[in-house]
PDB file of C-alpha atoms in Angstrom:
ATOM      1  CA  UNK A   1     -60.015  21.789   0.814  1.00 45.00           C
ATOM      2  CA  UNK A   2     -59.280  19.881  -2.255  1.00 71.00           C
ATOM      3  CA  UNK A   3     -56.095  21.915  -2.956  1.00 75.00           C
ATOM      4  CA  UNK A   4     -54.929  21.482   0.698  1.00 78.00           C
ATOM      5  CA  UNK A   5     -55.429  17.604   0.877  1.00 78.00           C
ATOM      6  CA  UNK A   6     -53.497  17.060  -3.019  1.00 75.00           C
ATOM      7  CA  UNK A   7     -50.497  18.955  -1.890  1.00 74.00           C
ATOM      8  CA  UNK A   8     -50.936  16.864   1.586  1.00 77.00           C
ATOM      9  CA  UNK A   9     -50.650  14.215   0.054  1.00 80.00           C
ATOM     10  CA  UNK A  10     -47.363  15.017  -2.602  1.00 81.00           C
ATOM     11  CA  UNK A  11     -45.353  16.109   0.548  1.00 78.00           C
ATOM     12  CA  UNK A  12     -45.484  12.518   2.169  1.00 81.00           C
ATOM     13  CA  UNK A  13     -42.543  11.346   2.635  1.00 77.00           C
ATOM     14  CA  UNK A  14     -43.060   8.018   1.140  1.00 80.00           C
ATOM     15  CA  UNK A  15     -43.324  10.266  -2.063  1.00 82.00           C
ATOM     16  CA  UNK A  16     -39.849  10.517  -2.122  1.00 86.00           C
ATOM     17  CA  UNK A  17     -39.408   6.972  -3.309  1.00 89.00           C
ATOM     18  CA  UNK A  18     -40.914   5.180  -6.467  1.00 92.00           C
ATOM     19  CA  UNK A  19     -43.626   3.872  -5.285  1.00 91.00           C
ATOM     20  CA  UNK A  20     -47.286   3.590  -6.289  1.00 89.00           C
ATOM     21  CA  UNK A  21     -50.277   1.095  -5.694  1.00 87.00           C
ATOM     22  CA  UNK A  22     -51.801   0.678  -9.118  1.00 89.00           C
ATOM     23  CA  UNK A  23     -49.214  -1.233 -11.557  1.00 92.00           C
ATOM     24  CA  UNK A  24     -51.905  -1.189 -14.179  1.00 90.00           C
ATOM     25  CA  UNK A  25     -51.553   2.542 -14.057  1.00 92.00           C
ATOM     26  CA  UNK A  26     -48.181   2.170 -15.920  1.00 94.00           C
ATOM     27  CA  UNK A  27     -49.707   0.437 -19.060  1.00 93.00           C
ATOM     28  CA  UNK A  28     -53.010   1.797 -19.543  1.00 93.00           C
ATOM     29  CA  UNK A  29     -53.919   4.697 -21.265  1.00 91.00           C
ATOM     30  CA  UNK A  30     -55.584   7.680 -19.134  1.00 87.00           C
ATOM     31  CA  UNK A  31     -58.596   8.217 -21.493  1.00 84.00           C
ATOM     32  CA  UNK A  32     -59.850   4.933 -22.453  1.00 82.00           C
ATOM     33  CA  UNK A  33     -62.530   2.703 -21.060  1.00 80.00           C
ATOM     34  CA  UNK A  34     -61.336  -0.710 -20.966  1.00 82.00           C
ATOM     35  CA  UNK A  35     -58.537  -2.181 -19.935  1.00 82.00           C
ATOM     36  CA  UNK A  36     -56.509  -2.734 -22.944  1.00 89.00           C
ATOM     37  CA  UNK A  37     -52.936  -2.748 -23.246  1.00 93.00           C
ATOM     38  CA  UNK A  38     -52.969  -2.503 -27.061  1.00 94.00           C
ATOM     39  CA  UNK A  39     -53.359   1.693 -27.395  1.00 93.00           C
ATOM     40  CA  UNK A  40     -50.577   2.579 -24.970  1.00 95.00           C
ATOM     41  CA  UNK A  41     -48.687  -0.156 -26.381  1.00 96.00           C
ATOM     42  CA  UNK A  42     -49.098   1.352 -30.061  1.00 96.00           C
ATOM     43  CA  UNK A  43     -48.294   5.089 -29.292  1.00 96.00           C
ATOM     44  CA  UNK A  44     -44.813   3.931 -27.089  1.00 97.00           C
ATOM     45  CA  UNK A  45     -44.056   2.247 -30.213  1.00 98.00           C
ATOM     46  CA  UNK A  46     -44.531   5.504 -32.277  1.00 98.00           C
ATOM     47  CA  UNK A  47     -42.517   7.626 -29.323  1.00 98.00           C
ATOM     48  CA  UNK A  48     -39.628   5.008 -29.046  1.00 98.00           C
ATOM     49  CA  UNK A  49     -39.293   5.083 -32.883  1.00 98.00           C
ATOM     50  CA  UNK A  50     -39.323   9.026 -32.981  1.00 97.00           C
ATOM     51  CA  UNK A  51     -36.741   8.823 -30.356  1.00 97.00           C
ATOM     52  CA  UNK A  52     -34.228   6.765 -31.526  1.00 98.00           C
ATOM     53  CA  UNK A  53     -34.538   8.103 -34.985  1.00 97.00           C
ATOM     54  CA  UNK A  54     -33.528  11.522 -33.389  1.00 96.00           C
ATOM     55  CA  UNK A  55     -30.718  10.105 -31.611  1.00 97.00           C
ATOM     56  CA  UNK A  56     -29.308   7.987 -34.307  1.00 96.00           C
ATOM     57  CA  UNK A  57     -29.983  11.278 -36.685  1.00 94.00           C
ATOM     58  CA  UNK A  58     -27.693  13.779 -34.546  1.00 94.00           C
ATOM     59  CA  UNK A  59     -24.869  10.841 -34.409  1.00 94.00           C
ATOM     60  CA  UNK A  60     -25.330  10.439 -38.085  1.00 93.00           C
ATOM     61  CA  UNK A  61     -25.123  14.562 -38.908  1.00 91.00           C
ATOM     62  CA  UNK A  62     -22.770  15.437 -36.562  1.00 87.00           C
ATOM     63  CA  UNK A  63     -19.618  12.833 -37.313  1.00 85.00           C
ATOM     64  CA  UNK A  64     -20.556  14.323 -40.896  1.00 86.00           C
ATOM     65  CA  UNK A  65     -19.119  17.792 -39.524  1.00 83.00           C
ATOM     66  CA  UNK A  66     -17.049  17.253 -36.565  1.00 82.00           C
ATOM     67  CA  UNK A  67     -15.240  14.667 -34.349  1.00 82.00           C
ATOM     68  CA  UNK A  68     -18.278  12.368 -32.109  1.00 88.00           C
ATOM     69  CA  UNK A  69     -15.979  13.382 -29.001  1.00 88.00           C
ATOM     70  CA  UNK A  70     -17.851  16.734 -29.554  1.00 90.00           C
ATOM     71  CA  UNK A  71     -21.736  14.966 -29.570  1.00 93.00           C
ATOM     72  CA  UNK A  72     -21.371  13.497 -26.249  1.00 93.00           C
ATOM     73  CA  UNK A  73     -20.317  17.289 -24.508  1.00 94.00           C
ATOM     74  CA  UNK A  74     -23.860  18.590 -25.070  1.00 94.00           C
ATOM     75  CA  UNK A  75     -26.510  18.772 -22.769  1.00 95.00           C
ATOM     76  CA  UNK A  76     -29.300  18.344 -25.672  1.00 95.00           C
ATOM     77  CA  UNK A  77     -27.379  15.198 -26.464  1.00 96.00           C
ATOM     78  CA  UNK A  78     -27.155  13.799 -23.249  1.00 97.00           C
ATOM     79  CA  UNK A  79     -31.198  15.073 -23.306  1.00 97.00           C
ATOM     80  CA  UNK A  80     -32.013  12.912 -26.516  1.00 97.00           C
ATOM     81  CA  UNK A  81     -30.378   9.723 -25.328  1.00 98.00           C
ATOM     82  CA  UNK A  82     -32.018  10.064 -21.554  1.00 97.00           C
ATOM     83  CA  UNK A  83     -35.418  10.760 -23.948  1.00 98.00           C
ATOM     84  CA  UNK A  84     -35.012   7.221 -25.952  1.00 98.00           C
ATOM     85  CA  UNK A  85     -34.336   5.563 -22.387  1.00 98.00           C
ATOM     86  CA  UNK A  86     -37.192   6.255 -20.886  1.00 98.00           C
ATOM     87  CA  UNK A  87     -39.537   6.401 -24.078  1.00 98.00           C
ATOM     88  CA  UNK A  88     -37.634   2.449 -24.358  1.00 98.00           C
ATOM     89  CA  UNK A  89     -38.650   1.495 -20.787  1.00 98.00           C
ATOM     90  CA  UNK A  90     -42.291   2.464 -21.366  1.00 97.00           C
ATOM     91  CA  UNK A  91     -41.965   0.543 -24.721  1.00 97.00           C
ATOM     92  CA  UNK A  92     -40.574  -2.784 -22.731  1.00 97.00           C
ATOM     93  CA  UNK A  93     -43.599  -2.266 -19.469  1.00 96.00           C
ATOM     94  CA  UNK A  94     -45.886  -1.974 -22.295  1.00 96.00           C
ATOM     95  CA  UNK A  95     -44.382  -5.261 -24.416  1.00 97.00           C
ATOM     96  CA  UNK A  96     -44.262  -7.307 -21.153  1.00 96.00           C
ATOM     97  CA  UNK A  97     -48.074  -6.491 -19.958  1.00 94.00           C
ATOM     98  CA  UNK A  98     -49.165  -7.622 -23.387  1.00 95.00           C
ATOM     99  CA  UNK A  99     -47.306 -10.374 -23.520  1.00 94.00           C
ATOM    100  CA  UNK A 100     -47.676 -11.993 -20.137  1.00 89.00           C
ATOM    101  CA  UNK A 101     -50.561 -10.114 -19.149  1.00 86.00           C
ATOM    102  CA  UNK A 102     -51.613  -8.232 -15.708  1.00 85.00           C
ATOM    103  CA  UNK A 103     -48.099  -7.453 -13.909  1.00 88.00           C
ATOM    104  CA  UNK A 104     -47.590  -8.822 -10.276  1.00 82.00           C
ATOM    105  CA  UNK A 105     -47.151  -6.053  -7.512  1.00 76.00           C
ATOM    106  CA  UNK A 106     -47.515  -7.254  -4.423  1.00 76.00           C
ATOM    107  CA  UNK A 107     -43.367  -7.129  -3.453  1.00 80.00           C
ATOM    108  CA  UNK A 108     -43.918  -3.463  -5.464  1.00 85.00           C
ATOM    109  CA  UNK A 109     -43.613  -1.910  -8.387  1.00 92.00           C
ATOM    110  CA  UNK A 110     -41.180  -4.431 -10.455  1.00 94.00           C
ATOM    111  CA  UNK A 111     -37.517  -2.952 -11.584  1.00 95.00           C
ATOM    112  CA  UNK A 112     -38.514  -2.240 -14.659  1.00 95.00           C
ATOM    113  CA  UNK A 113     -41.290  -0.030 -14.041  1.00 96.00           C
ATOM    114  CA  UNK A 114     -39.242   1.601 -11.548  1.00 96.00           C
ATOM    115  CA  UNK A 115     -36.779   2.142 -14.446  1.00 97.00           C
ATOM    116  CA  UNK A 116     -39.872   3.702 -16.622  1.00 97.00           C
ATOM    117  CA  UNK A 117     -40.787   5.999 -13.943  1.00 97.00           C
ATOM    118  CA  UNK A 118     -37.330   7.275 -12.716  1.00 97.00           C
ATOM    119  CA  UNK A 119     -36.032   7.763 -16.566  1.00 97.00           C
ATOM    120  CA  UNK A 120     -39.450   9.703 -17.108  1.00 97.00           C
ATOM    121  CA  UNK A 121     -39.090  11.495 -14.186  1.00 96.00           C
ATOM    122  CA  UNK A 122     -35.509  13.001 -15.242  1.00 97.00           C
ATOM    123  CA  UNK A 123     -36.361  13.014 -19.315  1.00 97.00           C
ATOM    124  CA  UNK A 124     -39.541  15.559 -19.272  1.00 97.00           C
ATOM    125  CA  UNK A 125     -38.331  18.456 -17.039  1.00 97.00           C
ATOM    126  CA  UNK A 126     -35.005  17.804 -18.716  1.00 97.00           C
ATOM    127  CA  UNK A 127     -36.498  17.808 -22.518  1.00 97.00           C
ATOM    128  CA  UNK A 128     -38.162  20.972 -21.310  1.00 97.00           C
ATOM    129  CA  UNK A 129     -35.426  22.638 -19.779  1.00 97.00           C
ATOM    130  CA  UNK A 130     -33.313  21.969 -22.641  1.00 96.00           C
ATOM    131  CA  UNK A 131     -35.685  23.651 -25.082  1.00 96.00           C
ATOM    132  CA  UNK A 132     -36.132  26.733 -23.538  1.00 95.00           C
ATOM    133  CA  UNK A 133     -32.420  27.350 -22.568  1.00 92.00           C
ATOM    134  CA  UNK A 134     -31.559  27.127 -26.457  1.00 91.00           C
ATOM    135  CA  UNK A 135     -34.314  29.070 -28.215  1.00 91.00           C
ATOM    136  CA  UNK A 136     -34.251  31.626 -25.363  1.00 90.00           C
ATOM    137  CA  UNK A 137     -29.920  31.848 -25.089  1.00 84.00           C
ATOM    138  CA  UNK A 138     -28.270  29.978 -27.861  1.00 81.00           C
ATOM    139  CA  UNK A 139     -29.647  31.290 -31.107  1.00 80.00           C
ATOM    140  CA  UNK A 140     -28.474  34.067 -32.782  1.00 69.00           C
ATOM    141  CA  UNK A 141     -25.264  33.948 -30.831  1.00 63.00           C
ATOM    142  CA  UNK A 142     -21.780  34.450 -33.000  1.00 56.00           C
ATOM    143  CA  UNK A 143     -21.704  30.239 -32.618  1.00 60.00           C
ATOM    144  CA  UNK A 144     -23.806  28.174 -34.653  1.00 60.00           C
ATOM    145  CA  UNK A 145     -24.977  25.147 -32.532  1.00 63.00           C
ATOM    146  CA  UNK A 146     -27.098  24.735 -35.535  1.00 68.00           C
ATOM    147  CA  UNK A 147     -25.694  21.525 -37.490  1.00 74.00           C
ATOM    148  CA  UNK A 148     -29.183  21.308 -39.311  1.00 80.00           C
ATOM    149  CA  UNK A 149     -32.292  23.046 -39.287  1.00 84.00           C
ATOM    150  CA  UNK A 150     -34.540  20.004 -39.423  1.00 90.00           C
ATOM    151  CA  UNK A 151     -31.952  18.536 -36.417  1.00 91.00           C
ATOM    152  CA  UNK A 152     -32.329  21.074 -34.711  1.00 91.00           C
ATOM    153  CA  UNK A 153     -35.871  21.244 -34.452  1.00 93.00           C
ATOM    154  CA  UNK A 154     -36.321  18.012 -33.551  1.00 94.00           C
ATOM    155  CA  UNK A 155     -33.404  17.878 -30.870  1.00 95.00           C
ATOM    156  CA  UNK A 156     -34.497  21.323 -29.179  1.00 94.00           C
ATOM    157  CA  UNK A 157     -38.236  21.347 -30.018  1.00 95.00           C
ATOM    158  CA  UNK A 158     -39.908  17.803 -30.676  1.00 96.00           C
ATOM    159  CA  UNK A 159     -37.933  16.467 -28.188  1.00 96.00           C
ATOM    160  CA  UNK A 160     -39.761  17.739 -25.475  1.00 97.00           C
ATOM    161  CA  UNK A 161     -43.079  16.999 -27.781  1.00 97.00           C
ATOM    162  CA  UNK A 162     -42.385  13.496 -27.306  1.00 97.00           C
ATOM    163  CA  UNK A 163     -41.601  13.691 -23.576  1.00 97.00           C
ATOM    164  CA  UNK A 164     -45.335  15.485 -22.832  1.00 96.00           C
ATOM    165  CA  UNK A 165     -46.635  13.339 -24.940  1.00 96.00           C
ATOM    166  CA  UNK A 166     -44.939  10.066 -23.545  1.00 96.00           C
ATOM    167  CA  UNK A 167     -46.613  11.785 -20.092  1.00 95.00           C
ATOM    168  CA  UNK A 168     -49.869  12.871 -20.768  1.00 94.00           C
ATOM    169  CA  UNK A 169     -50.833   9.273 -22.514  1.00 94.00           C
ATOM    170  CA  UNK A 170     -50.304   7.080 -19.389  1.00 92.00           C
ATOM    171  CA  UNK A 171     -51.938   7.340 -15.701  1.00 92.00           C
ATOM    172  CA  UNK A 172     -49.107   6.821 -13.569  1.00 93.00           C
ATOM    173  CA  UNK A 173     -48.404   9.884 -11.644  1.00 91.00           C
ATOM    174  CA  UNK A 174     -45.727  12.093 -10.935  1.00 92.00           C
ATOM    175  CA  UNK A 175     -45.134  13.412  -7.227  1.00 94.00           C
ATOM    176  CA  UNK A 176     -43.380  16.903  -6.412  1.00 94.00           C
ATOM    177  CA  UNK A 177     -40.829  15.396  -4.127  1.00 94.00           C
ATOM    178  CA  UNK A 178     -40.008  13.440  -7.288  1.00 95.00           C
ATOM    179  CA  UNK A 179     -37.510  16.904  -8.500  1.00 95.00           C
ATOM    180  CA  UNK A 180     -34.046  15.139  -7.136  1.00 95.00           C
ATOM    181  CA  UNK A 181     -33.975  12.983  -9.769  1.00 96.00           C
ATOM    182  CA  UNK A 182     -33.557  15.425 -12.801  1.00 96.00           C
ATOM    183  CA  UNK A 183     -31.416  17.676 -10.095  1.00 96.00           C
ATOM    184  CA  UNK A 184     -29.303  14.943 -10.501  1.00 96.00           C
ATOM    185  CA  UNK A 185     -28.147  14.745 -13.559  1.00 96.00           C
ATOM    186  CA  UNK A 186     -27.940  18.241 -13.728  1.00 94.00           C
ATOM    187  CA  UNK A 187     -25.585  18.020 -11.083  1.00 95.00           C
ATOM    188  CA  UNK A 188     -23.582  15.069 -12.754  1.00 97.00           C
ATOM    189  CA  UNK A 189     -23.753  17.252 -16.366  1.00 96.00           C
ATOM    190  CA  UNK A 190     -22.145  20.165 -14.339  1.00 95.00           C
ATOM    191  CA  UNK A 191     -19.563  18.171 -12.479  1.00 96.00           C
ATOM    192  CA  UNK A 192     -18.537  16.594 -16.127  1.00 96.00           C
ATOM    193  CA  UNK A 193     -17.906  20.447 -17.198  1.00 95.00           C
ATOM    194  CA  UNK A 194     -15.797  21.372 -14.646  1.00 95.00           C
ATOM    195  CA  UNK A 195     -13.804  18.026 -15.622  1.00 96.00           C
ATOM    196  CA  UNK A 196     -13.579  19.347 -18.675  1.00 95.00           C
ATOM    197  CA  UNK A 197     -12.810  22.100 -18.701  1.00 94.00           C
ATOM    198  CA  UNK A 198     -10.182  21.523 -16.046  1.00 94.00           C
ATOM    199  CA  UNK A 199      -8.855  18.879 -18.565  1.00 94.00           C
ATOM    200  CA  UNK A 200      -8.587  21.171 -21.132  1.00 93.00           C
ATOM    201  CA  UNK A 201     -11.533  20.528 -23.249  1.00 92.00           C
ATOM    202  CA  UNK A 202     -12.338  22.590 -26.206  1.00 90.00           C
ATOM    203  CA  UNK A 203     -15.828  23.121 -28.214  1.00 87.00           C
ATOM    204  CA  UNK A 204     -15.668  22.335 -31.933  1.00 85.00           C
ATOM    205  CA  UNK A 205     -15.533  26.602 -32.459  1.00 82.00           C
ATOM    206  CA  UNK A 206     -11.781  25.618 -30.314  1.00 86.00           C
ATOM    207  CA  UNK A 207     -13.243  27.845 -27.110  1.00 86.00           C
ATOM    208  CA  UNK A 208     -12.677  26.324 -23.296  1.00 88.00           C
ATOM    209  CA  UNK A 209     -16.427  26.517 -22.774  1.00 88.00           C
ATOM    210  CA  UNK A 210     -19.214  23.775 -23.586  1.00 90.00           C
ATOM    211  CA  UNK A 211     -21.873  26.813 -23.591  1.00 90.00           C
ATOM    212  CA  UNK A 212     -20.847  30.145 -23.592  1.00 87.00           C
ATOM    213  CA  UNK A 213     -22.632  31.139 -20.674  1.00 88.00           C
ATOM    214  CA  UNK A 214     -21.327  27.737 -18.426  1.00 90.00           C
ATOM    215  CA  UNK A 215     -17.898  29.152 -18.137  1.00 91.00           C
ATOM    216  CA  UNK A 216     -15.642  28.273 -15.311  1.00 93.00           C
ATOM    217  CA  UNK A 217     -12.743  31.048 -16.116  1.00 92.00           C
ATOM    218  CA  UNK A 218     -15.650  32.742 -14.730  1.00 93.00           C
ATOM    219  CA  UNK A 219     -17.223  30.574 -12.049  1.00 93.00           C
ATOM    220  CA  UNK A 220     -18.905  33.206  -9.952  1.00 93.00           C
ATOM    221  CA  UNK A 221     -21.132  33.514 -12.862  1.00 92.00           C
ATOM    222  CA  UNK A 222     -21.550  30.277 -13.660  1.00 93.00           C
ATOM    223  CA  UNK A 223     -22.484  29.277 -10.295  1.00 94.00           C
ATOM    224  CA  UNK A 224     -24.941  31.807 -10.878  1.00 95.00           C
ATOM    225  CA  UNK A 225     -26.162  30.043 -13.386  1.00 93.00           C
ATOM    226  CA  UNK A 226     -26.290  26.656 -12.687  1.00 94.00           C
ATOM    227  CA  UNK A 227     -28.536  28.256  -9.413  1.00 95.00           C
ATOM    228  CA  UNK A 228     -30.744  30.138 -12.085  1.00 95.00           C
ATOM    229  CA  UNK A 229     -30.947  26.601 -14.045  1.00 95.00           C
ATOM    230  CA  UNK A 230     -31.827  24.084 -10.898  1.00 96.00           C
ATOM    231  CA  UNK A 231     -34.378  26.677  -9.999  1.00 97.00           C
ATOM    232  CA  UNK A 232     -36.039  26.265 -13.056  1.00 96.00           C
ATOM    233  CA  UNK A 233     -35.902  22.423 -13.584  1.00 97.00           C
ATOM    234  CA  UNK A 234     -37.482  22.255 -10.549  1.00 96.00           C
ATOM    235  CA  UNK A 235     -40.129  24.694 -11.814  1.00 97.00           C
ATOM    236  CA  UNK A 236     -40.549  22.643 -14.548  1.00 97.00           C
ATOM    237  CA  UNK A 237     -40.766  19.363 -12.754  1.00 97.00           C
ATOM    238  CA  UNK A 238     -43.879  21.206 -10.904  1.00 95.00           C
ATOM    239  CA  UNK A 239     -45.316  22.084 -13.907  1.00 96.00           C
ATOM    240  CA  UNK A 240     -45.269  18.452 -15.308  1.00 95.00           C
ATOM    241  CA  UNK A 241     -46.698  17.242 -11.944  1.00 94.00           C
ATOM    242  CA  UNK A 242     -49.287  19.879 -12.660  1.00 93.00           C
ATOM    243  CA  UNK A 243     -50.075  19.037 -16.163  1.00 95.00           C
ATOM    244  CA  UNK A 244     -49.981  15.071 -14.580  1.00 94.00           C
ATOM    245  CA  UNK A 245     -52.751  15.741 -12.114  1.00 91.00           C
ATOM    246  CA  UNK A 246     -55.087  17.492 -15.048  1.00 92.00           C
ATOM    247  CA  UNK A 247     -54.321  14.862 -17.079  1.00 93.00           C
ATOM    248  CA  UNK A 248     -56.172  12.540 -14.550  1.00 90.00           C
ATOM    249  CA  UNK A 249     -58.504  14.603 -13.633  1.00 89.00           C
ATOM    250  CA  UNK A 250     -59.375  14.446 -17.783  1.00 90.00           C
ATOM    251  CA  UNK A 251     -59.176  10.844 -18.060  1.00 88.00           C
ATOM    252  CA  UNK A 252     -61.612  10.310 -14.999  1.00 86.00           C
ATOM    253  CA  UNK A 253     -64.124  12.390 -16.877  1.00 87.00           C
ATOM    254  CA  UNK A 254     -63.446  10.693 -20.010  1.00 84.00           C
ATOM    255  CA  UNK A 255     -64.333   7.300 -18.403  1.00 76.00           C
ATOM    256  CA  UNK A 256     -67.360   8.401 -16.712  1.00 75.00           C
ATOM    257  CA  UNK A 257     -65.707   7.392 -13.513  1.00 66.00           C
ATOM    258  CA  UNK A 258     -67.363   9.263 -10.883  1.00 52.00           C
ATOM    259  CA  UNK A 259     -64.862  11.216  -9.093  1.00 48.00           C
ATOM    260  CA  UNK A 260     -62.195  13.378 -10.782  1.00 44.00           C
ATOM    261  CA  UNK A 261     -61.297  16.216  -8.137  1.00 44.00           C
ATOM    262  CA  UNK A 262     -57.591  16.993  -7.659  1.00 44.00           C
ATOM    263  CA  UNK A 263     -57.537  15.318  -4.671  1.00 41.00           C
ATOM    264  CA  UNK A 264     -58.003  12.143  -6.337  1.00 45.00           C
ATOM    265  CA  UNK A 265     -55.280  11.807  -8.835  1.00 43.00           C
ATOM    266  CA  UNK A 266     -52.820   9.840  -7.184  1.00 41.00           C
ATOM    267  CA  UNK A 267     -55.105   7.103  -5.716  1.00 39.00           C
TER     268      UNK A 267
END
């Protein structure tokens, strides 16, 4: 029964949009006891910091070795910077609760917040997807996407670290119908490689193809895919909504609060 009323109530359709009834749940972190601001603020600091080291890192390293034309093709790139945005918009939630204290909601959740949750919403499934696609397809191939080994750890591996991490720490929720936002900019990614391509573009190895397997001389195959790749972002995105809802379910118990069933983790 608890199963049926959870996924009852993430296929409202007023999950679609970004909204949610507990502002507080957006600063707070989902273990502790009292209400400070202070711990959430402290580990967005620590996230923020890893992320825009990792950005300003891969900038750094790759104009070393190759035009910057050829950092902003990359999906992992685009990944990092969408990362720092949202890890930045919890940082400035965070700033303005401690600052000003408890933030007004009553005309909804403020622009900012809705900026937090959105970015978050497209970064984790994103970070995710990322990681797996280049462990799983990209190593070992004839190409060496590899500009550095500590790089590319951090850019394929602690990248999505950061994102679970920037996740699991808070309350807020994620909501299933919540998938069309990182659909998105997979859709805007592919649309930019069929540009292109089209255009002429070239990969720094001087091939028409961003990724070998994303080629459009070939798009039966790509289509194929891109198909294969929506299908698992949204996967993902379920799985973070999943990991979300046992995150709450944790953080009840740790608070002694005195329910903590599925059904209650978006209250």
């Amino acid at each position: 029964m608890t199963i049926t009323k959870y996924f009852k109530r993430q296929f409202q359709l007023r999950k679609f949009r970004l909204e949610h009834d507990v502002i507080s749940d957006f600063y707070i972190s989902s273990c502790q006891r009292n209400r400070s601001i202070v711990p959430l603020l402290i580990l967005r600091i620590l996230i923020f910091v890893g992320c825009l080291s990792t950005v300003i890192a891969s900038i750094v390293l790759t104009v070393r070795i190759m035009s910057f034309k050829y950092w902003l093709i990359y999906l992992t790139h685009w990944g990092i910077v969408i990362n720092t945005i949202a890890a930045g918009f919890g940082l400035a939630v965070s700033v303005r609760a401690f600052i000003k204290g408890t933030i007004e909601g009553s005309l909804g959740l403020p622009w900012y917040v809705k900026a937090y949750w959105l970015s978050l919403n497209i970064a984790t499934p994103i970070a995710l997807f990322i990681t797996i696609f280049y462990w799983s397809l990209l190593t070992g191939l004839e190409q060496d996407f590899a500009i550095n080994l500590t790089l590319d750890i951090f850019i394929h591996a602690v990248n999505s670290v950061l994102m679970l991490a920037l996740l699991l720490i808070a309350r807020h929720p994620m909501f299933l119908l919540h998938f069309y936002f990182s659909i998105g900019i997979g859709v805007i990614y592919l649309i930019f490689t069929l540009i292109y391509y089209a255009a002429g573009g070239t990969d720094p190895f001087g091939e028409h193809t961003i990724y070998p397997m994303i080629d459009w001389e070939y798009p039966g195959q790509t289509i194929g895919i891109v198909l294969l790749s929506a299908l698992g972002i949204v996967i993902l995105h379920g799985l973070m909504v999943g990991l979300s809802a046992a995150r709450d379910a944790l953080g009840k118990r740790c608070r002694k609060e005195t329910s903590y069933g599925i059904d209650d983790a978006y209250y």
